[in-house]
CSV table of C-alpha atoms and ligand atoms in Angstrom, one decimal:
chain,number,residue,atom,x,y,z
A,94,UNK,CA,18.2,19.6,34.4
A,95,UNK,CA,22.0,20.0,34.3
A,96,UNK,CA,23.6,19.1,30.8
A,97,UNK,CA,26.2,16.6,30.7
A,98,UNK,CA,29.4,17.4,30.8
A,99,UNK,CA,32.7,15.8,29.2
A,100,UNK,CA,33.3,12.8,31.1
A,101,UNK,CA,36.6,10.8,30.9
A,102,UNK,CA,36.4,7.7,29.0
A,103,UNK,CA,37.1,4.6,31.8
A,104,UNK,CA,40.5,3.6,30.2
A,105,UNK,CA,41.9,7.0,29.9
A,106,UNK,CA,41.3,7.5,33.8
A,107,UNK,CA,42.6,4.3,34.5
A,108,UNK,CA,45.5,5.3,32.6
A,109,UNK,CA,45.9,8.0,34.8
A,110,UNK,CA,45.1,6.9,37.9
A,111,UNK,CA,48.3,4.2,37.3
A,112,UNK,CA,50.7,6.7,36.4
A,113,UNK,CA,49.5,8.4,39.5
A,114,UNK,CA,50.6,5.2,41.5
A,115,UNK,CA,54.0,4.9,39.3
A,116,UNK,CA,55.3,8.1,40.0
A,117,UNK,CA,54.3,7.7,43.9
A,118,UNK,CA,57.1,4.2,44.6
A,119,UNK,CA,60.0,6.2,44.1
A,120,UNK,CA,62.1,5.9,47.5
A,121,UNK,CA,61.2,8.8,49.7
A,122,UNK,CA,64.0,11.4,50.6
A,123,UNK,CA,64.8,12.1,53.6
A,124,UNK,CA,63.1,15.4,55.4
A,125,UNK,CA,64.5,17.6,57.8
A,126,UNK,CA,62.2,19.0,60.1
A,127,UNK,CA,63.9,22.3,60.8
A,128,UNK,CA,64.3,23.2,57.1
A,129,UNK,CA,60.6,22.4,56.2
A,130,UNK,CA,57.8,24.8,55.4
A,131,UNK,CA,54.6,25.6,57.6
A,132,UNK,CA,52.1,28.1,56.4
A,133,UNK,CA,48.7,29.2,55.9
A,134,UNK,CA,45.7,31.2,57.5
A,135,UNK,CA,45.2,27.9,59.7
A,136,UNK,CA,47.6,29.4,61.8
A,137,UNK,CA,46.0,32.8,62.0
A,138,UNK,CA,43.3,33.2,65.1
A,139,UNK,CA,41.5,35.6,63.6
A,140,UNK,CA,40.7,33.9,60.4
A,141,UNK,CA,37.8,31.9,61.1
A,142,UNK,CA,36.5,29.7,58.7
A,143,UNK,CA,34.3,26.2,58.8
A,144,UNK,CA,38.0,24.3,58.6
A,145,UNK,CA,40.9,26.2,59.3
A,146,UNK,CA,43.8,24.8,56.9
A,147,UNK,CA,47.7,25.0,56.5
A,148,UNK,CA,50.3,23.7,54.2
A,149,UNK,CA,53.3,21.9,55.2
A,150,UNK,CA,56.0,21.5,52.7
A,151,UNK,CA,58.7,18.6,53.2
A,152,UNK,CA,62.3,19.9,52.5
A,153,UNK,CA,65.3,18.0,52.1
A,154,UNK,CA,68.3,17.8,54.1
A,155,UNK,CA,69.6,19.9,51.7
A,156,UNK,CA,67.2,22.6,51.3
A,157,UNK,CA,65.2,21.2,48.5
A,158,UNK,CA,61.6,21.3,48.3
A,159,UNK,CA,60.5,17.6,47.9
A,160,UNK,CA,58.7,17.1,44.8
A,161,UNK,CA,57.6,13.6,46.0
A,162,UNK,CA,55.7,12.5,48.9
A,163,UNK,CA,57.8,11.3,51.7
A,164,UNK,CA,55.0,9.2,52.5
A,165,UNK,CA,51.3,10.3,54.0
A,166,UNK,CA,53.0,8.8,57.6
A,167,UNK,CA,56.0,12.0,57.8
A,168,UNK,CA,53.9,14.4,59.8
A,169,UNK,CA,51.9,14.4,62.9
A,170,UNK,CA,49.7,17.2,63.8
A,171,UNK,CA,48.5,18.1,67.2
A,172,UNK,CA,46.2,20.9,68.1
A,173,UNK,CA,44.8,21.6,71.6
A,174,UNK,CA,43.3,24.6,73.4
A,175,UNK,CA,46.2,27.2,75.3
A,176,UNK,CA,44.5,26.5,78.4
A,177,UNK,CA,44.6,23.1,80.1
A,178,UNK,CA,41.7,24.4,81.9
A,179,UNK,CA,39.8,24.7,78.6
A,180,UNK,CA,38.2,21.8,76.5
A,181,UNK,CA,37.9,22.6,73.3
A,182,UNK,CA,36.7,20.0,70.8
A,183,UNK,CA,38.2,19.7,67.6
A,184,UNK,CA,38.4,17.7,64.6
A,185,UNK,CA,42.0,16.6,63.7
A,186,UNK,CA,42.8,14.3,60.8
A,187,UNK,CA,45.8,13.5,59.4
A,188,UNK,CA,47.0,15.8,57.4
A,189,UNK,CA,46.4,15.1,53.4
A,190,UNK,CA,48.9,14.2,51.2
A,191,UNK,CA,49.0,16.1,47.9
A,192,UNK,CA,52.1,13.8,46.6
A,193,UNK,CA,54.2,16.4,45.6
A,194,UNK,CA,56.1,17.0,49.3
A,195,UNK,CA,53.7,19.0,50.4
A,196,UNK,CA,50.5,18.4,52.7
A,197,UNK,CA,47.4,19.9,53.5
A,198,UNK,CA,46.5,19.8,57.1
A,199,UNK,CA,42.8,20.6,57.9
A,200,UNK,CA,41.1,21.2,61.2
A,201,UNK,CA,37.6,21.5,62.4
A,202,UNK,CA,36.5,23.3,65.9
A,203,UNK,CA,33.1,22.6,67.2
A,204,UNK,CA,33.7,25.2,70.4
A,205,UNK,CA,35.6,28.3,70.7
A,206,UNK,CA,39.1,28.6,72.3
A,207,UNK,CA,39.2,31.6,74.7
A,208,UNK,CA,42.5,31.4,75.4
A,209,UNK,CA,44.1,30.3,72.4
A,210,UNK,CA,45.1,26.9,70.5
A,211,UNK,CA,48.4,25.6,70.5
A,212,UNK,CA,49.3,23.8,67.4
A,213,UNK,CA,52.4,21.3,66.7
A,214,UNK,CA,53.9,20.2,63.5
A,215,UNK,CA,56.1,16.9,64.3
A,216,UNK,CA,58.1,15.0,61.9
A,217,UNK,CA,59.0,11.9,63.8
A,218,UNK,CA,59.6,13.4,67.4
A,219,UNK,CA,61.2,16.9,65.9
A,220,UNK,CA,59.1,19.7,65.8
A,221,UNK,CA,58.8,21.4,62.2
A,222,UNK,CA,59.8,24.9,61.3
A,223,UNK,CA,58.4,27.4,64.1
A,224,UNK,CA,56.2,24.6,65.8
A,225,UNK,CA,54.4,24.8,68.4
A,226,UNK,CA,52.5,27.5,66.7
A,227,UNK,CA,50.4,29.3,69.5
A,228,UNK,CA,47.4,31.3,68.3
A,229,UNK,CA,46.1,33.7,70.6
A,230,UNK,CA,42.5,33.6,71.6
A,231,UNK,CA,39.9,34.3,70.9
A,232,UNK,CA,39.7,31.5,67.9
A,233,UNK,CA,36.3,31.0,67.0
A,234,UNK,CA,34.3,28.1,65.4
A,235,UNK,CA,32.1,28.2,62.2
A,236,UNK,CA,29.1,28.5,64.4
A,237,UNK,CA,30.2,31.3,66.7
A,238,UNK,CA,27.9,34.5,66.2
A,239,UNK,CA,30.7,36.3,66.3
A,240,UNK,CA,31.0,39.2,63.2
A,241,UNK,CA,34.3,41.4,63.2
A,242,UNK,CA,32.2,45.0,63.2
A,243,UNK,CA,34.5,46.5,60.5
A,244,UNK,CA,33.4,44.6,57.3
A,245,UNK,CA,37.1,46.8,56.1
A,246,UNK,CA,39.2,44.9,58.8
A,247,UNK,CA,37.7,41.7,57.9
A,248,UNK,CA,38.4,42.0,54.2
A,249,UNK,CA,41.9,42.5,55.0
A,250,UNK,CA,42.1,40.2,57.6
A,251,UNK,CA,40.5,37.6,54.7
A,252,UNK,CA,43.2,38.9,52.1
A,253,UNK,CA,40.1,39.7,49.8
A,254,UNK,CA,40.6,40.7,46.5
A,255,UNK,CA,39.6,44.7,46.5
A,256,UNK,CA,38.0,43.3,43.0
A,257,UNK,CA,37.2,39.9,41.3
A,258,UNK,CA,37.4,39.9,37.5
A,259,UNK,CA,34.1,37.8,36.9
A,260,UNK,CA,31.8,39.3,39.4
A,261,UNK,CA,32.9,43.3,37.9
A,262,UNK,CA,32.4,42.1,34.3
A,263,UNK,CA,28.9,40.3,35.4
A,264,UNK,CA,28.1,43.8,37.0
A,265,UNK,CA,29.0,46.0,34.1
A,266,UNK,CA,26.0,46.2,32.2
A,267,UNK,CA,24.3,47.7,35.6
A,268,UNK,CA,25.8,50.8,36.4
A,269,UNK,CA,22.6,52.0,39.1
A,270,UNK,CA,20.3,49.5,40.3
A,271,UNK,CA,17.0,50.5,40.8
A,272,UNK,CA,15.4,48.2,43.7
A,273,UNK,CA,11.9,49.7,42.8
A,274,UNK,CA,11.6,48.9,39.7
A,275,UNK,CA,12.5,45.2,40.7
A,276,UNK,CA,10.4,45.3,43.1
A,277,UNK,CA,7.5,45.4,40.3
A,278,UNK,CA,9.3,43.6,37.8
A,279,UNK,CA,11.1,40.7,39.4
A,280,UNK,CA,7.7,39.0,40.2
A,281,UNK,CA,6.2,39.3,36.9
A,282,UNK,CA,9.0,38.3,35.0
A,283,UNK,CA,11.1,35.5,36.9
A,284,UNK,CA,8.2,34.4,39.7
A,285,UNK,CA,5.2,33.4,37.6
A,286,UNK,CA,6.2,31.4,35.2
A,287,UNK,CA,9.6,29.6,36.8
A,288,UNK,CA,9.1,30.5,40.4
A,289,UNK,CA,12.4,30.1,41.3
A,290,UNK,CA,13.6,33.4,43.1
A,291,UNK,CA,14.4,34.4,46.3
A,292,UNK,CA,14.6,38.0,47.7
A,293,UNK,CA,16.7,38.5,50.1
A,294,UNK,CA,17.2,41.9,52.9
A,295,UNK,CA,20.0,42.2,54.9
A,296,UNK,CA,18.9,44.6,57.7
A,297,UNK,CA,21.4,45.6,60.9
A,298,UNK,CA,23.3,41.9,60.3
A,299,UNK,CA,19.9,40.1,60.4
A,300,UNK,CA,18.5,38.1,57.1
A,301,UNK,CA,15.3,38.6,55.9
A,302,UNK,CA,13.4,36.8,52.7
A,303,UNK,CA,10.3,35.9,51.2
A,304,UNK,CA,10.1,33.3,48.1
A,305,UNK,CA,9.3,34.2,44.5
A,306,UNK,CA,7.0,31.1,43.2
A,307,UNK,CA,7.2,27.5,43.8
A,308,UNK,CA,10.4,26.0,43.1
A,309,UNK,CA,12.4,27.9,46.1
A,310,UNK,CA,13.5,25.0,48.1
A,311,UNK,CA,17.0,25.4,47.1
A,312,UNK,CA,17.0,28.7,49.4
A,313,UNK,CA,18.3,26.4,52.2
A,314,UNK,CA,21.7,26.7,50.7
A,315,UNK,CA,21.5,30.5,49.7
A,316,UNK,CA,20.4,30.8,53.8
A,317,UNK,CA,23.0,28.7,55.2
A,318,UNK,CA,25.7,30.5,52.9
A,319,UNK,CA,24.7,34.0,54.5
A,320,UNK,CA,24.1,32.8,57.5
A,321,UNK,CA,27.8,31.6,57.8
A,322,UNK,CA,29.1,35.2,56.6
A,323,UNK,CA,27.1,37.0,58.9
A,324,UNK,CA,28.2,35.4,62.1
A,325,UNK,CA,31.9,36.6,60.8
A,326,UNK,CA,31.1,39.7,59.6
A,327,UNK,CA,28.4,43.0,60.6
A,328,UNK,CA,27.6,43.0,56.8
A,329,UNK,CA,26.3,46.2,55.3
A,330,UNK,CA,22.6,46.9,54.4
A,331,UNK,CA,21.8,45.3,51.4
A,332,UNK,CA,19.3,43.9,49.2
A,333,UNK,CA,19.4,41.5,46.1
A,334,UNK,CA,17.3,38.7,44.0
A,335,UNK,CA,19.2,35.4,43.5
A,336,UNK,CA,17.4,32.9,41.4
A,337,UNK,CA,17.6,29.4,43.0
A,338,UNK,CA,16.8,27.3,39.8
A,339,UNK,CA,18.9,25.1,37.4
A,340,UNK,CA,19.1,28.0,34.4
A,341,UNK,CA,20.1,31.8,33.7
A,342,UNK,CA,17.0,33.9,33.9
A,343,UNK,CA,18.1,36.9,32.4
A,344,UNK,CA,18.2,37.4,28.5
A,345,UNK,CA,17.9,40.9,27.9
A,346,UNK,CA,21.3,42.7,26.8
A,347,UNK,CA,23.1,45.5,28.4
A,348,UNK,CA,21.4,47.9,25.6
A,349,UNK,CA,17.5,46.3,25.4
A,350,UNK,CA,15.1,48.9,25.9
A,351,UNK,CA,14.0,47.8,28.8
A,352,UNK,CA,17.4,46.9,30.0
A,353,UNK,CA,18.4,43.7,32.4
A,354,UNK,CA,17.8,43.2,35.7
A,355,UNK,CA,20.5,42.1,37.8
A,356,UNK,CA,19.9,39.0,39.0
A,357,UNK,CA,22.2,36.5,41.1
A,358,UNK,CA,22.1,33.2,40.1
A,359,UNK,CA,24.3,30.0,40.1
A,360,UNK,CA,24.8,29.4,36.7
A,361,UNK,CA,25.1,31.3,33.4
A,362,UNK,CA,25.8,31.3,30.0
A,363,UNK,CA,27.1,33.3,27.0
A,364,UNK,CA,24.1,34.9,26.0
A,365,UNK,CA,22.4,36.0,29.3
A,366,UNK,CA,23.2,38.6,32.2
A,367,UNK,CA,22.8,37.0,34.8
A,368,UNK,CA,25.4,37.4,37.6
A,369,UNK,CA,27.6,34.7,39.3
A,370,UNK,CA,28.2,33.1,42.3
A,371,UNK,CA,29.6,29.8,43.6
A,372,UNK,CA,26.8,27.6,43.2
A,373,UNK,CA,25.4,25.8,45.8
A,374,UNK,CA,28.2,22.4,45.7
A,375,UNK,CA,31.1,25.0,46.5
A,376,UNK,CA,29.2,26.5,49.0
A,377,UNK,CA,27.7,23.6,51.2
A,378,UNK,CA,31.1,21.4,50.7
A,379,UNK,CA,32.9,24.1,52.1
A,380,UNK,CA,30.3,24.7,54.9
A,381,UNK,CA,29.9,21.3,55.4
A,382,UNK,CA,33.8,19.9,55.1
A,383,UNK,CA,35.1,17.0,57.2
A,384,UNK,CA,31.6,16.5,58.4
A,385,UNK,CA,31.1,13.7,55.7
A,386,UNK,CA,31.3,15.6,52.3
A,387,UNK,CA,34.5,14.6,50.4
A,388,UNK,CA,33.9,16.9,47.1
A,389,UNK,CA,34.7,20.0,49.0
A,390,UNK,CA,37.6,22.4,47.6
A,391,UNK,CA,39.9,21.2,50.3
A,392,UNK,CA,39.2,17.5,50.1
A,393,UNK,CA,39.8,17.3,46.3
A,394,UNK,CA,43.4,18.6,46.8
A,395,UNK,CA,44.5,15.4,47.7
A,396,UNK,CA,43.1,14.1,44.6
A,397,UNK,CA,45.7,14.8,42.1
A,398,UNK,CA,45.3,12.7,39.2
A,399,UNK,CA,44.9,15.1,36.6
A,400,UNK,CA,41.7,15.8,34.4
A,401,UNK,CA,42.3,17.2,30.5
A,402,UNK,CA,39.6,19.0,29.2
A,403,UNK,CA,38.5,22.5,30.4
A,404,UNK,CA,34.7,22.5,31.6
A,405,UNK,CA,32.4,24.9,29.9
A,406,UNK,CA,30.8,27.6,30.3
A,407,UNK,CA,28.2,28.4,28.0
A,408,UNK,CA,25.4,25.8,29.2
A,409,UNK,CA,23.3,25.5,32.3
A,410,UNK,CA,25.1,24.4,35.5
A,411,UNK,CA,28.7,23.1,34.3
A,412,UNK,CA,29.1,19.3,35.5
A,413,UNK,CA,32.8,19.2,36.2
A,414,UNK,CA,34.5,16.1,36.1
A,415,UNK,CA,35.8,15.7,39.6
A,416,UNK,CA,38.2,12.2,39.8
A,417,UNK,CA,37.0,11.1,43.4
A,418,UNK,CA,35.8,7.9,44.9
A,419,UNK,CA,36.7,5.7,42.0
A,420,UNK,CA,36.9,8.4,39.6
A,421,UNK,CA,32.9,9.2,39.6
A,422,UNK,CA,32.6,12.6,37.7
A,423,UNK,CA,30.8,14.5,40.7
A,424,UNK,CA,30.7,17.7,41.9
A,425,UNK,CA,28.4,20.2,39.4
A,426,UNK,CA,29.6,23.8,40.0
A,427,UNK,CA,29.1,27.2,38.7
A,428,UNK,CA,32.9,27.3,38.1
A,429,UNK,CA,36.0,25.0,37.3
A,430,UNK,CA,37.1,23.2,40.1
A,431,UNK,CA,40.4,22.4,38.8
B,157,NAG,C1,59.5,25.7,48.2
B,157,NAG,O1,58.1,25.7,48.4
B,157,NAG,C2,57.6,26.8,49.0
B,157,NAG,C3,56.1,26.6,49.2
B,157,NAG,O2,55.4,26.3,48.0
B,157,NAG,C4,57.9,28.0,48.1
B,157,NAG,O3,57.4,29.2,48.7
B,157,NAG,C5,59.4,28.1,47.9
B,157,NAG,O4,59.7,29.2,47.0
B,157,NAG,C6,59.9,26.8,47.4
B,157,NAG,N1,61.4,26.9,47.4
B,157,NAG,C7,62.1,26.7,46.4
B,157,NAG,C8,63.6,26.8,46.5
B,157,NAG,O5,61.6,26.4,45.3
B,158,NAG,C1,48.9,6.0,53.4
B,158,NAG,O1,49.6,5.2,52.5
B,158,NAG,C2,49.3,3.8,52.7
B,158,NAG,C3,50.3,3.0,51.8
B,158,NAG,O2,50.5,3.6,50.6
B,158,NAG,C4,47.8,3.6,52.3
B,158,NAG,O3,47.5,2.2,52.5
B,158,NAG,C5,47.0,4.4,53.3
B,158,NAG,O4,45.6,4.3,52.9
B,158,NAG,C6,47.4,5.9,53.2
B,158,NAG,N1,46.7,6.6,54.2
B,158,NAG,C7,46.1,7.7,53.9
B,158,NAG,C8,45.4,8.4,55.1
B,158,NAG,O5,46.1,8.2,52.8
């Protein structure tokens, strides 16, 4: 159902994709391990996501920033549990080379570490900047039911945004929601004919929903999505529609008599109101990272060939031309990627 989007032409990405290479022979410059840069929420405990990440930027001798990679060998991560009594299993790979002196270093736990982890950043046998990084415990994994009570701490603790431009502009035209009337209207309108909606209660941190018509399959990744928030956070009470399907549902504008109804939905367009969120790519990659997707927002960062040509919005689901795996355009999301 998804329009096509602008693909590259083959030579033009080939083009690219040996310029890439070009630039990435030059001789590699020495880096000094005390003068290099660790950072990220990777190194926080209390920031748990499905794979914690940090950045680690090579710097020269001389205090330079290397805008090169010093090749994908210059930096060994470990990462263990605080306690020798504690096993902890976790997923380490090497850390990803951007090629432009810095790396991103990813990690997945499959078990929480009571005590802590410890963390060390080696180049050769030196420790890097402040390494060993210790991160007292508790650090939960992804699948810990473990929600910070105070939805306030955890937006800080998240560095949240106290607003997001696209989500306040999609919710202008709906000053008060009235759940009744789309209790009786949502059905009528959106379930019969397309049958594509879920509604969706959240009730004392538990998820409750019922399908709207046929086509509600793709619910599995609306679940999973609030699943994964609610074991970090107590969410508040809430209630919402999210159409699952391929299109926008809602035409009506912001001054029809009737007016729109606020539905959720993955993908828009310039002429209906329906309201945004990362469709269901962003979300499962990132759920789903280093467990054997390779399109996920992390992942692609070590892919940096770059793509001209903005993606666009005004269509159904925006295919975004994602250079991985030979340069396959992949990866159709609800936003631009890159
Ligand atoms: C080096 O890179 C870090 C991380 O991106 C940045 O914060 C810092 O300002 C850079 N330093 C210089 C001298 O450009
Ligand atoms: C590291 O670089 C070597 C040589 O350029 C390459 O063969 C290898 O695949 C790279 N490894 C990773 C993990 O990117």
């Amino acid at each position: 159902m998804a329009p096509a989007g602008r693909r590259m032409s083959p030579p033009l990405l080939l083009l690219l994709l040996c310029a890439g290479t070009l630039r990435a022979t030059g001789a590699a410059e020495a880096v000094s391990p005390e003068r290099s840069l660790v950072w990220g929420p990777g190194l926080r405990a209390d920031i748990a996501v499905p794979v914690r990440y940090f950045y680690i930027q090579a710097v020269s001798e001389d205090g330079r920033n290397l805008t090169a990679s010093p090749g994908n060998k210059s930096f060994k991560v470990s990462i263990k549990s605080l306690s020798t009594k504690e096993f902890v299993r976790i997923h380490v790979p090497d850390p990803l080379d951007r090629n432009d002196g810095s790396f991103l270093m990813r990690y997945r736990m499959y078990g929480s570490a009571g005590e802590g982890l410890v963390i060390e950043v080696r180049h050769h046998d030196q420790h890097v900047a402040h390494s060993p990084y210790i991160l007292k415990g508790p650090v939960y994994h992804e699948y810990c039911d473990c929600p910070e009570e105070d939805p306030d701490i955890w937006q800080q603790t998240y560095s949240c945004p106290s607003s997001e431009e696209q989500i306040s502009k999609d919710f202008a035209p709906f000053p008060s929601i009235d759940l009744k009337r789309m209790l009786e209207e949502v059905p009528k309108r959106f379930a019969e004919s397309r049958g594509a909606i879920v509604h969706y209660t959240i009730l004392n941190n538990q998820i409750y929903r019922r399908s709207l018509g046929k086509y509600t399959d793709f619910k599995m990744f609306s679940d999973e999505m609030l699943q994964s928030l609610a074991r970090k956070v107590r969410l508040p009470d809430f209630e919402f529609y999210i159409n699952v399907g391929d299109w926008p549902v809602e035409h009506r504008k912001a001054n029809d008599t009737p007016g729109p109804l606020p539905m959720i939905s993955w993908c828009g367009s310039s002429d209906s109101r329906d309201i945004i969120l990362p469709t269901y790519d962003v979300t499962h990659s990132t759920l789903e990272a280093l467990r054997g997707v390779t399109n996920d927002l992390l992942s692609i960062q070590g892919h940096t060939v770059q793509i001209p040509g903005e993606p666009r919005w005004d269509g159904g689901c925006v295919q975004v031309p994602v250079s991985h795996d030979g340069g396959q355009p992949g990866l159709e999301a609800g936003f631009p990627i890159l």
